[in-house]
């Protein structure tokens, strides 16, 4: 299961739309390591850069799983992007990048999300991540 959904939030979802604030709070409490990593790369954009990334492998499989669940889900990733106001990109099992929305489509973004970028970011240590 990706998220720990409270009975109250489940009731809200069963009745209709869930607000971004409610959804993002559920993500924050369910996936604290992923929240921390995403929060860090998003905060790194505050100094005016168009790109920031996190390349430190997670300390355990629990944290790796949180990061994978957060970034593999379109709804979770989209909620995080709306909350923090920037685009997320993901390579391997740990490399998370944030791009200002205006930088999406630019050279740095295209290089990061390209097949070439993925291949260049490989290493034997990360083979099974």
GROMACS .gro file of N, CA, C and O in nm:
model
  516
    1UNK      N    1   0.085  -0.118   0.000
    1UNK     CA    2   0.000   0.000   0.000
    1UNK      C    3   0.089   0.123   0.000
    1UNK      O    4   0.185   0.131   0.074
    2UNK      N    5   0.056   0.219  -0.084
    2UNK     CA    6   0.137   0.339  -0.097
    2UNK      C    7   0.116   0.438   0.016
    2UNK      O    8   0.211   0.500   0.062
    3UNK      N    9  -0.009   0.458   0.057
    3UNK     CA   10  -0.040   0.561   0.156
    3UNK      C   11  -0.119   0.503   0.273
    3UNK      O   12  -0.198   0.411   0.256
    4UNK      N   13  -0.099   0.562   0.389
    4UNK     CA   14  -0.179   0.530   0.507
    4UNK      C   15  -0.296   0.629   0.510
    4UNK      O   16  -0.280   0.743   0.553
    5UNK      N   17  -0.409   0.585   0.463
    5UNK     CA   18  -0.525   0.673   0.450
    5UNK      C   19  -0.614   0.659   0.574
    5UNK      O   20  -0.660   0.549   0.606
    6UNK      N   21  -0.635   0.770   0.640
    6UNK     CA   22  -0.720   0.768   0.760
    6UNK      C   23  -0.864   0.739   0.720
    6UNK      O   24  -0.906   0.768   0.608
    7UNK      N   25  -0.942   0.684   0.813
    7UNK     CA   26  -1.084   0.661   0.783
    7UNK      C   27  -1.156   0.790   0.743
    7UNK      O   28  -1.241   0.788   0.654
    8UNK      N   29  -1.120   0.901   0.807
    8UNK     CA   30  -1.184   1.028   0.773
    8UNK      C   31  -1.154   1.072   0.631
    8UNK      O   32  -1.244   1.117   0.558
    9UNK      N   33  -1.030   1.058   0.589
    9UNK     CA   34  -0.993   1.096   0.453
    9UNK      C   35  -1.056   1.001   0.352
    9UNK      O   36  -1.099   1.044   0.244
   10UNK      N   37  -1.064   0.875   0.386
   10UNK     CA   38  -1.130   0.780   0.297
   10UNK      C   39  -1.277   0.816   0.278
   10UNK      O   40  -1.329   0.811   0.166
   11UNK      N   41  -1.342   0.857   0.386
   11UNK     CA   42  -1.482   0.900   0.377
   11UNK      C   43  -1.496   1.022   0.286
   11UNK      O   44  -1.586   1.028   0.202
   12UNK      N   45  -1.404   1.117   0.301
   12UNK     CA   46  -1.405   1.236   0.213
   12UNK      C   47  -1.391   1.193   0.068
   12UNK      O   48  -1.464   1.239  -0.020
   13UNK      N   49  -1.296   1.103   0.040
   13UNK     CA   50  -1.273   1.057  -0.097
   13UNK      C   51  -1.395   0.982  -0.152
   13UNK      O   52  -1.427   0.996  -0.271
   14UNK      N   53  -1.461   0.906  -0.068
   14UNK     CA   54  -1.580   0.832  -0.112
   14UNK      C   55  -1.695   0.926  -0.147
   14UNK      O   56  -1.777   0.896  -0.233
   15UNK      N   57  -1.698   1.043  -0.085
   15UNK     CA   58  -1.807   1.140  -0.108
   15UNK      C   59  -1.779   1.229  -0.228
   15UNK      O   60  -1.871   1.291  -0.281
   16UNK      N   61  -1.654   1.241  -0.266
   16UNK     CA   62  -1.621   1.331  -0.378
   16UNK      C   63  -1.474   1.363  -0.380
   16UNK      O   64  -1.390   1.286  -0.332
   17UNK      N   65  -1.443   1.478  -0.435
   17UNK     CA   66  -1.304   1.519  -0.452
   17UNK      C   67  -1.235   1.550  -0.320
   17UNK      O   68  -1.296   1.604  -0.227
   18UNK      N   69  -1.108   1.516  -0.314
   18UNK     CA   70  -1.022   1.545  -0.200
   18UNK      C   71  -0.939   1.668  -0.235
   18UNK      O   72  -0.889   1.680  -0.347
   19UNK      N   73  -0.923   1.759  -0.142
   19UNK     CA   74  -0.842   1.878  -0.170
   19UNK      C   75  -0.695   1.840  -0.180
   19UNK      O   76  -0.651   1.739  -0.122
   20UNK      N   77  -0.619   1.922  -0.252
   20UNK     CA   78  -0.474   1.901  -0.260
   20UNK      C   79  -0.412   1.903  -0.121
   20UNK      O   80  -0.323   1.824  -0.091
   21UNK      N   81  -0.459   1.992  -0.035
   21UNK     CA   82  -0.402   2.002   0.100
   21UNK      C   83  -0.422   1.872   0.177
   21UNK      O   84  -0.330   1.824   0.245
   22UNK      N   85  -0.541   1.814   0.169
   22UNK     CA   86  -0.568   1.688   0.239
   22UNK      C   87  -0.483   1.575   0.182
   22UNK      O   88  -0.427   1.494   0.256
   23UNK      N   89  -0.474   1.570   0.049
   23UNK     CA   90  -0.398   1.465  -0.016
   23UNK      C   91  -0.248   1.476   0.017
   23UNK      O   92  -0.185   1.379   0.055
   24UNK      N   93  -0.195   1.596   0.005
   24UNK     CA   94  -0.052   1.617   0.030
   24UNK      C   95  -0.019   1.589   0.177
   24UNK      O   96   0.088   1.536   0.208
   25UNK      N   97  -0.109   1.621   0.268
   25UNK     CA   98  -0.085   1.590   0.408
   25UNK      C   99  -0.079   1.438   0.429
   25UNK      O  100   0.004   1.389   0.506
   26UNK      N  101  -0.163   1.365   0.359
   26UNK     CA  102  -0.160   1.219   0.367
   26UNK      C  103  -0.026   1.167   0.313
   26UNK      O  104   0.034   1.077   0.372
   27UNK      N  105   0.021   1.223   0.203
   27UNK     CA  106   0.151   1.184   0.147
   27UNK      C  107   0.261   1.215   0.248
   27UNK      O  108   0.349   1.132   0.274
   28UNK      N  109   0.259   1.334   0.305
   28UNK     CA  110   0.362   1.377   0.401
   28UNK      C  111   0.373   1.280   0.518
   28UNK      O  112   0.481   1.240   0.558
   29UNK      N  113   0.258   1.241   0.573
   29UNK     CA  114   0.261   1.153   0.690
   29UNK      C  115   0.286   1.007   0.653
   29UNK      O  116   0.342   0.933   0.734
   30UNK      N  117   0.248   0.965   0.533
   30UNK     CA  118   0.265   0.827   0.491
   30UNK      C  119   0.405   0.797   0.441
   30UNK      O  120   0.455   0.685   0.457
   31UNK      N  121   0.465   0.894   0.377
   31UNK     CA  122   0.596   0.874   0.311
   31UNK      C  123   0.695   0.980   0.359
   31UNK      O  124   0.739   1.065   0.281
   32UNK      N  125   0.732   0.979   0.487
   32UNK     CA  126   0.815   1.087   0.541
   32UNK      C  127   0.952   1.101   0.476
   32UNK      O  128   1.001   1.213   0.458
   33UNK      N  129   1.015   0.992   0.438
   33UNK     CA  130   1.146   1.003   0.374
   33UNK      C  131   1.132   1.068   0.236
   33UNK      O  132   1.208   1.158   0.200
   34UNK      N  133   1.035   1.024   0.160
   34UNK     CA  134   1.012   1.084   0.027
   34UNK      C  135   0.979   1.233   0.042
   34UNK      O  136   1.029   1.316  -0.033
   35UNK      N  137   0.896   1.265   0.142
   35UNK     CA  138   0.863   1.406   0.168
   35UNK      C  139   0.989   1.487   0.198
   35UNK      O  140   1.006   1.597   0.148
   36UNK      N  141   1.077   1.431   0.278
   36UNK     CA  142   1.201   1.499   0.314
   36UNK      C  143   1.289   1.524   0.191
   36UNK      O  144   1.341   1.634   0.171
   37UNK      N  145   1.306   1.422   0.107
   37UNK     CA  146   1.390   1.436  -0.013
   37UNK      C  147   1.330   1.538  -0.109
   37UNK      O  148   1.399   1.627  -0.159
   38UNK      N  149   1.202   1.525  -0.135
   38UNK     CA  150   1.136   1.619  -0.227
   38UNK      C  151   1.140   1.760  -0.169
   38UNK      O  152   1.170   1.856  -0.240
   39UNK      N  153   1.114   1.773  -0.042
   39UNK     CA  154   1.120   1.905   0.022
   39UNK      C  155   1.258   1.968   0.009
   39UNK      O  156   1.271   2.088  -0.014
   40UNK      N  157   1.362   1.886   0.020
   40UNK     CA  158   1.498   1.938   0.009
   40UNK      C  159   1.528   1.988  -0.132
   40UNK      O  160   1.580   2.098  -0.148
   41UNK      N  161   1.495   1.911  -0.233
   41UNK     CA  162   1.525   1.958  -0.369
   41UNK      C  163   1.439   2.079  -0.405
   41UNK      O  164   1.487   2.169  -0.474
   42UNK      N  165   1.318   2.082  -0.356
   42UNK     CA  166   1.234   2.198  -0.382
   42UNK      C  167   1.288   2.322  -0.311
   42UNK      O  168   1.290   2.431  -0.367
   43UNK      N  169   1.335   2.305  -0.188
   43UNK     CA  170   1.393   2.418  -0.115
   43UNK      C  171   1.520   2.468  -0.182
   43UNK      O  172   1.549   2.588  -0.180
   44UNK      N  173   1.595   2.378  -0.242
   44UNK     CA  174   1.718   2.417  -0.312
   44UNK      C  175   1.691   2.506  -0.432
   44UNK      O  176   1.780   2.577  -0.478
   45UNK      N  177   1.569   2.504  -0.483
   45UNK     CA  178   1.533   2.593  -0.595
   45UNK      C  179   1.510   2.736  -0.548
   45UNK      O  180   1.511   2.829  -0.628
   46UNK      N  181   1.492   2.754  -0.419
   46UNK     CA  182   1.459   2.887  -0.366
   46UNK      C  183   1.566   2.992  -0.392
   46UNK      O  184   1.537   3.109  -0.396
   47UNK      N  185   1.689   2.949  -0.413
   47UNK     CA  186   1.796   3.047  -0.436
   47UNK      C  187   1.801   3.096  -0.580
   47UNK      O  188   1.897   3.159  -0.621
   48UNK      N  189   1.699   3.067  -0.658
   48UNK     CA  190   1.691   3.118  -0.794
   48UNK      C  191   1.737   3.021  -0.901
   48UNK      O  192   1.727   3.050  -1.020
   49UNK      N  193   1.789   2.907  -0.861
   49UNK     CA  194   1.832   2.809  -0.961
   49UNK      C  195   1.711   2.751  -1.032
   49UNK      O  196   1.601   2.750  -0.978
   50UNK      N  197   1.733   2.702  -1.154
   50UNK     CA  198   1.626   2.636  -1.228
   50UNK      C  199   1.624   2.486  -1.205
   50UNK      O  200   1.530   2.419  -1.246
   51UNK      N  201   1.729   2.433  -1.140
   51UNK     CA  202   1.746   2.289  -1.123
   51UNK      C  203   1.811   2.260  -0.989
   51UNK      O  204   1.901   2.331  -0.946
   52UNK      N  205   1.767   2.155  -0.923
   52UNK     CA  206   1.830   2.106  -0.800
   52UNK      C  207   1.810   1.956  -0.797
   52UNK      O  208   1.709   1.905  -0.845
   53UNK      N  209   1.908   1.883  -0.742
   53UNK     CA  210   1.889   1.739  -0.734
   53UNK      C  211   1.945   1.680  -0.606
   53UNK      O  212   2.020   1.744  -0.534
   54UNK      N  213   1.901   1.558  -0.580
   54UNK     CA  214   1.939   1.481  -0.462
   54UNK      C  215   1.991   1.348  -0.515
   54UNK      O  216   1.919   1.276  -0.585
   55UNK      N  217   2.116   1.315  -0.484
   55UNK     CA  218   2.178   1.194  -0.539
   55UNK      C  219   2.220   1.094  -0.432
   55UNK      O  220   2.290   0.998  -0.463
   56UNK      N  221   2.180   1.112  -0.309
   56UNK     CA  222   2.222   1.024  -0.201
   56UNK      C  223   2.127   0.904  -0.194
   56UNK      O  224   2.006   0.921  -0.179
   57UNK      N  225   2.182   0.782  -0.206
   57UNK     CA  226   2.094   0.665  -0.197
   57UNK      C  227   2.024   0.660  -0.061
   57UNK      O  228   2.080   0.700   0.041
   58UNK      N  229   1.901   0.611  -0.058
   58UNK     CA  230   1.827   0.598   0.068
   58UNK      C  231   1.902   0.508   0.166
   58UNK      O  232   1.971   0.415   0.125
   59UNK      N  233   1.886   0.533   0.295
   59UNK     CA  234   1.958   0.454   0.395
   59UNK      C  235   1.913   0.309   0.407
   59UNK      O  236   1.987   0.225   0.455
   60UNK      N  237   1.791   0.278   0.365
   60UNK     CA  238   1.742   0.140   0.373
   60UNK      C  239   1.636   0.116   0.266
   60UNK      O  240   1.593   0.209   0.196
   61UNK      N  241   1.594  -0.008   0.256
   61UNK     CA  242   1.490  -0.044   0.159
   61UNK      C  243   1.357   0.021   0.193
   61UNK      O  244   1.276   0.047   0.104
   62UNK      N  245   1.331   0.047   0.320
   62UNK     CA  246   1.207   0.113   0.360
   62UNK      C  247   1.201   0.252   0.296
   62UNK      O  248   1.101   0.290   0.235
   63UNK      N  249   1.309   0.329   0.311
   63UNK     CA  250   1.312   0.463   0.254
   63UNK      C  251   1.312   0.458   0.101
   63UNK      O  252   1.247   0.538   0.035
   64UNK      N  253   1.384   0.362   0.043
   64UNK     CA  254   1.384   0.347  -0.103
   64UNK      C  255   1.242   0.322  -0.153
   64UNK      O  256   1.197   0.379  -0.251
   65UNK      N  257   1.170   0.235  -0.081
   65UNK     CA  258   1.031   0.207  -0.119
   65UNK      C  259   0.943   0.330  -0.113
   65UNK      O  260   0.857   0.350  -0.199
   66UNK      N  261   0.963   0.413  -0.012
   66UNK     CA  262   0.885   0.537  -0.003
   66UNK      C  263   0.910   0.626  -0.123
   66UNK      O  264   0.816   0.682  -0.181
   67UNK      N  265   1.036   0.641  -0.158
   67UNK     CA  266   1.071   0.728  -0.270
   67UNK      C  267   1.014   0.673  -0.401
   67UNK      O  268   0.956   0.748  -0.481
   68UNK      N  269   1.026   0.543  -0.420
   68UNK     CA  270   0.970   0.481  -0.541
   68UNK      C  271   0.819   0.498  -0.547
   68UNK      O  272   0.763   0.531  -0.652
   69UNK      N  273   0.751   0.475  -0.435
   69UNK     CA  274   0.605   0.489  -0.435
   69UNK      C  275   0.562   0.633  -0.464
   69UNK      O  276   0.467   0.657  -0.538
   70UNK      N  277   0.632   0.727  -0.405
   70UNK     CA  278   0.595   0.868  -0.425
   70UNK      C  279   0.616   0.912  -0.569
   70UNK      O  280   0.531   0.981  -0.626
   71UNK      N  281   0.726   0.873  -0.628
   71UNK     CA  282   0.758   0.926  -0.761
   71UNK      C  283   0.705   0.840  -0.874
   71UNK      O  284   0.696   0.887  -0.988
   72UNK      N  285   0.664   0.717  -0.845
   72UNK     CA  286   0.606   0.632  -0.949
   72UNK      C  287   0.457   0.657  -0.967
   72UNK      O  288   0.399   0.617  -1.067
   73UNK      N  289   0.395   0.721  -0.871
   73UNK     CA  290   0.252   0.748  -0.877
   73UNK      C  291   0.227   0.885  -0.940
   73UNK      O  292   0.275   0.987  -0.888
   74UNK      N  293   0.153   0.888  -1.047
   74UNK     CA  294   0.121   1.017  -1.112
   74UNK      C  295   0.048   1.110  -1.016
   74UNK      O  296   0.075   1.230  -1.011
   75UNK      N  297  -0.047   1.055  -0.938
   75UNK     CA  298  -0.124   1.142  -0.849
   75UNK      C  299  -0.038   1.196  -0.735
   75UNK      O  300  -0.049   1.313  -0.699
   76UNK      N  301   0.049   1.111  -0.679
   76UNK     CA  302   0.134   1.159  -0.570
   76UNK      C  303   0.235   1.259  -0.623
   76UNK      O  304   0.252   1.368  -0.567
   77UNK      N  305   0.301   1.226  -0.732
   77UNK     CA  306   0.400   1.318  -0.789
   77UNK      C  307   0.333   1.450  -0.826
   77UNK      O  308   0.384   1.558  -0.797
   78UNK      N  309   0.217   1.443  -0.889
   78UNK     CA  310   0.145   1.565  -0.927
   78UNK      C  311   0.106   1.649  -0.807
   78UNK      O  312   0.117   1.772  -0.808
   79UNK      N  313   0.061   1.584  -0.700
   79UNK     CA  314   0.027   1.658  -0.578
   79UNK      C  315   0.148   1.728  -0.518
   79UNK      O  316   0.140   1.843  -0.475
   80UNK      N  317   0.262   1.658  -0.517
   80UNK     CA  318   0.385   1.718  -0.467
   80UNK      C  319   0.428   1.836  -0.554
   80UNK      O  320   0.468   1.941  -0.503
   81UNK      N  321   0.417   1.820  -0.684
   81UNK     CA  322   0.455   1.929  -0.775
   81UNK      C  323   0.366   2.051  -0.756
   81UNK      O  324   0.416   2.164  -0.751
   82UNK      N  325   0.237   2.030  -0.742
   82UNK     CA  326   0.146   2.143  -0.719
   82UNK      C  327   0.175   2.209  -0.584
   82UNK      O  328   0.174   2.331  -0.573
   83UNK      N  329   0.198   2.127  -0.483
   83UNK     CA  330   0.224   2.181  -0.349
   83UNK      C  331   0.351   2.265  -0.345
   83UNK      O  332   0.352   2.375  -0.289
   84UNK      N  333   0.458   2.213  -0.402
   84UNK     CA  334   0.587   2.282  -0.395
   84UNK      C  335   0.609   2.380  -0.510
   84UNK      O  336   0.699   2.462  -0.504
   85UNK      N  337   0.532   2.367  -0.618
   85UNK     CA  338   0.541   2.462  -0.728
   85UNK      C  339   0.658   2.441  -0.822
   85UNK      O  340   0.713   2.537  -0.876
   86UNK      N  341   0.694   2.315  -0.846
   86UNK     CA  342   0.801   2.285  -0.941
   86UNK      C  343   0.783   2.143  -0.992
   86UNK      O  344   0.709   2.063  -0.935
   87UNK      N  345   0.850   2.111  -1.102
   87UNK     CA  346   0.842   1.981  -1.168
   87UNK      C  347   0.946   1.886  -1.109
   87UNK      O  348   1.061   1.923  -1.089
   88UNK      N  349   0.905   1.762  -1.083
   88UNK     CA  350   0.996   1.660  -1.034
   88UNK      C  351   1.037   1.568  -1.148
   88UNK      O  352   0.957   1.540  -1.238
   89UNK      N  353   1.160   1.520  -1.142
   89UNK     CA  354   1.209   1.419  -1.236
   89UNK      C  355   1.284   1.316  -1.152
   89UNK      O  356   1.336   1.347  -1.045
   90UNK      N  357   1.292   1.194  -1.203
   90UNK     CA  358   1.342   1.083  -1.122
   90UNK      C  359   1.427   0.990  -1.208
   90UNK      O  360   1.389   0.957  -1.321
   91UNK      N  361   1.543   0.951  -1.155
   91UNK     CA  362   1.629   0.852  -1.220
   91UNK      C  363   1.667   0.747  -1.117
   91UNK      O  364   1.684   0.778  -0.999
   92UNK      N  365   1.687   0.626  -1.162
   92UNK     CA  366   1.728   0.516  -1.075
   92UNK      C  367   1.634   0.502  -0.958
   92UNK      O  368   1.515   0.521  -0.969
   93UNK      N  369   1.690   0.469  -0.843
   93UNK     CA  370   1.606   0.447  -0.725
   93UNK      C  371   1.623   0.560  -0.624
   93UNK      O  372   1.570   0.553  -0.515
   94UNK      N  373   1.699   0.661  -0.661
   94UNK     CA  374   1.728   0.763  -0.560
   94UNK      C  375   1.751   0.903  -0.615
   94UNK      O  376   1.743   0.997  -0.540
   95UNK      N  377   1.783   0.919  -0.740
   95UNK     CA  378   1.817   1.052  -0.790
   95UNK      C  379   1.689   1.127  -0.825
   95UNK      O  380   1.620   1.096  -0.922
   96UNK      N  381   1.660   1.226  -0.746
   96UNK     CA  382   1.541   1.308  -0.762
   96UNK      C  383   1.586   1.448  -0.798
   96UNK      O  384   1.677   1.503  -0.737
   97UNK      N  385   1.521   1.506  -0.897
   97UNK     CA  386   1.553   1.643  -0.938
   97UNK      C  387   1.427   1.726  -0.937
   97UNK      O  388   1.316   1.676  -0.956
   98UNK      N  389   1.445   1.855  -0.914
   98UNK     CA  390   1.335   1.951  -0.923
   98UNK      C  391   1.375   2.056  -1.025
   98UNK      O  392   1.490   2.100  -1.028
   99UNK      N  393   1.280   2.094  -1.107
   99UNK     CA  394   1.300   2.196  -1.209
   99UNK      C  395   1.189   2.299  -1.196
   99UNK      O  396   1.072   2.263  -1.178
  100UNK      N  397   1.225   2.423  -1.206
  100UNK     CA  398   1.121   2.526  -1.214
  100UNK      C  399   1.035   2.494  -1.337
  100UNK      O  400   1.086   2.446  -1.437
  101UNK      N  401   0.907   2.522  -1.329
  101UNK     CA  402   0.819   2.490  -1.441
  101UNK      C  403   0.868   2.555  -1.571
  101UNK      O  404   0.856   2.498  -1.678
  102UNK      N  405   0.924   2.673  -1.561
  102UNK     CA  406   0.975   2.741  -1.679
  102UNK      C  407   1.095   2.674  -1.742
  102UNK      O  408   1.127   2.699  -1.858
  103UNK      N  409   1.162   2.587  -1.667
  103UNK     CA  410   1.280   2.517  -1.720
  103UNK      C  411   1.243   2.384  -1.787
  103UNK      O  412   1.326   2.324  -1.855
  104UNK      N  413   1.118   2.339  -1.767
  104UNK     CA  414   1.075   2.214  -1.829
  104UNK      C  415   1.076   2.234  -1.981
  104UNK      O  416   1.022   2.331  -2.032
  105UNK      N  417   1.138   2.141  -2.049
  105UNK     CA  418   1.153   2.153  -2.194
  105UNK      C  419   1.286   2.213  -2.232
  105UNK      O  420   1.328   2.203  -2.347
  106UNK      N  421   1.353   2.274  -2.136
  106UNK     CA  422   1.484   2.333  -2.163
  106UNK      C  423   1.593   2.227  -2.174
  106UNK      O  424   1.571   2.108  -2.152
  107UNK      N  425   1.712   2.271  -2.205
  107UNK     CA  426   1.823   2.182  -2.230
  107UNK      C  427   1.857   2.094  -2.109
  107UNK      O  428   1.876   1.973  -2.121
  108UNK      N  429   1.865   2.154  -1.992
  108UNK     CA  430   1.900   2.079  -1.870
  108UNK      C  431   1.794   1.974  -1.837
  108UNK      O  432   1.825   1.861  -1.801
  109UNK      N  433   1.668   2.012  -1.848
  109UNK     CA  434   1.560   1.918  -1.822
  109UNK      C  435   1.563   1.804  -1.924
  109UNK      O  436   1.554   1.687  -1.886
  110UNK      N  437   1.573   1.837  -2.051
  110UNK     CA  438   1.575   1.735  -2.155
  110UNK      C  439   1.692   1.639  -2.136
  110UNK      O  440   1.678   1.518  -2.157
  111UNK      N  441   1.807   1.692  -2.097
  111UNK     CA  442   1.924   1.606  -2.073
  111UNK      C  443   1.897   1.511  -1.955
  111UNK      O  444   1.935   1.394  -1.960
  112UNK      N  445   1.833   1.560  -1.851
  112UNK     CA  446   1.806   1.478  -1.733
  112UNK      C  447   1.709   1.366  -1.765
  112UNK      O  448   1.727   1.252  -1.720
  113UNK      N  449   1.603   1.393  -1.839
  113UNK     CA  450   1.499   1.293  -1.864
  113UNK      C  451   1.524   1.209  -1.989
  113UNK      O  452   1.445   1.122  -2.020
  114UNK      N  453   1.634   1.233  -2.058
  114UNK     CA  454   1.662   1.159  -2.181
  114UNK      C  455   1.714   1.018  -2.153
  114UNK      O  456   1.763   0.988  -2.043
  115UNK      N  457   1.706   0.933  -2.254
  115UNK     CA  458   1.764   0.799  -2.244
  115UNK      C  459   1.914   0.809  -2.217
  115UNK      O  460   1.968   0.735  -2.134
  116UNK      N  461   1.980   0.903  -2.281
  116UNK     CA  462   2.124   0.922  -2.259
  116UNK      C  463   2.152   0.958  -2.113
  116UNK      O  464   2.242   0.904  -2.051
  117UNK      N  465   2.073   1.050  -2.058
  117UNK     CA  466   2.089   1.088  -1.919
  117UNK      C  467   2.070   0.971  -1.825
  117UNK      O  468   2.144   0.955  -1.728
  118UNK      N  469   1.972   0.888  -1.854
  118UNK     CA  470   1.948   0.769  -1.772
  118UNK      C  471   2.068   0.675  -1.778
  118UNK      O  472   2.115   0.626  -1.676
  119UNK      N  473   2.117   0.650  -1.898
  119UNK     CA  474   2.231   0.559  -1.914
  119UNK      C  475   2.357   0.612  -1.847
  119UNK      O  476   2.432   0.536  -1.784
  120UNK      N  477   2.380   0.741  -1.857
  120UNK     CA  478   2.500   0.799  -1.796
  120UNK      C  479   2.493   0.801  -1.643
  120UNK      O  480   2.595   0.814  -1.576
  121UNK      N  481   2.374   0.786  -1.588
  121UNK     CA  482   2.357   0.788  -1.443
  121UNK      C  483   2.360   0.647  -1.383
  121UNK      O  484   2.324   0.628  -1.268
  122UNK      N  485   2.403   0.550  -1.458
  122UNK     CA  486   2.409   0.412  -1.408
  122UNK      C  487   2.543   0.384  -1.342
  122UNK      O  488   2.644   0.446  -1.376
  123UNK      N  489   2.544   0.292  -1.248
  123UNK     CA  490   2.667   0.246  -1.188
  123UNK      C  491   2.642   0.105  -1.134
  123UNK      O  492   2.529   0.071  -1.100
  124UNK      N  493   2.747   0.024  -1.126
  124UNK     CA  494   2.728  -0.113  -1.074
  124UNK      C  495   2.670  -0.116  -0.933
  124UNK      O  496   2.592  -0.206  -0.901
  125UNK      N  497   2.702  -0.017  -0.849
  125UNK     CA  498   2.650  -0.016  -0.713
  125UNK      C  499   2.498   0.001  -0.709
  125UNK      O  500   2.433  -0.038  -0.613
  126UNK      N  501   2.443   0.060  -0.812
  126UNK     CA  502   2.299   0.088  -0.814
  126UNK      C  503   2.222  -0.007  -0.904
  126UNK      O  504   2.107   0.017  -0.935
  127UNK      N  505   2.285  -0.113  -0.945
  127UNK     CA  506   2.223  -0.206  -1.039
  127UNK      C  507   2.089  -0.259  -0.991
  127UNK      O  508   1.997  -0.273  -1.067
  128UNK      N  509   2.077  -0.292  -0.866
  128UNK     CA  510   1.954  -0.354  -0.814
  128UNK      C  511   1.865  -0.259  -0.737
  128UNK      O  512   1.783  -0.302  -0.658
  129UNK      N  513   1.881  -0.132  -0.759
  129UNK     CA  514   1.798  -0.040  -0.683
  129UNK      C  515   1.664  -0.023  -0.748
  129UNK      O  516   1.640  -0.061  -0.857
   0.00000   0.00000   0.00000
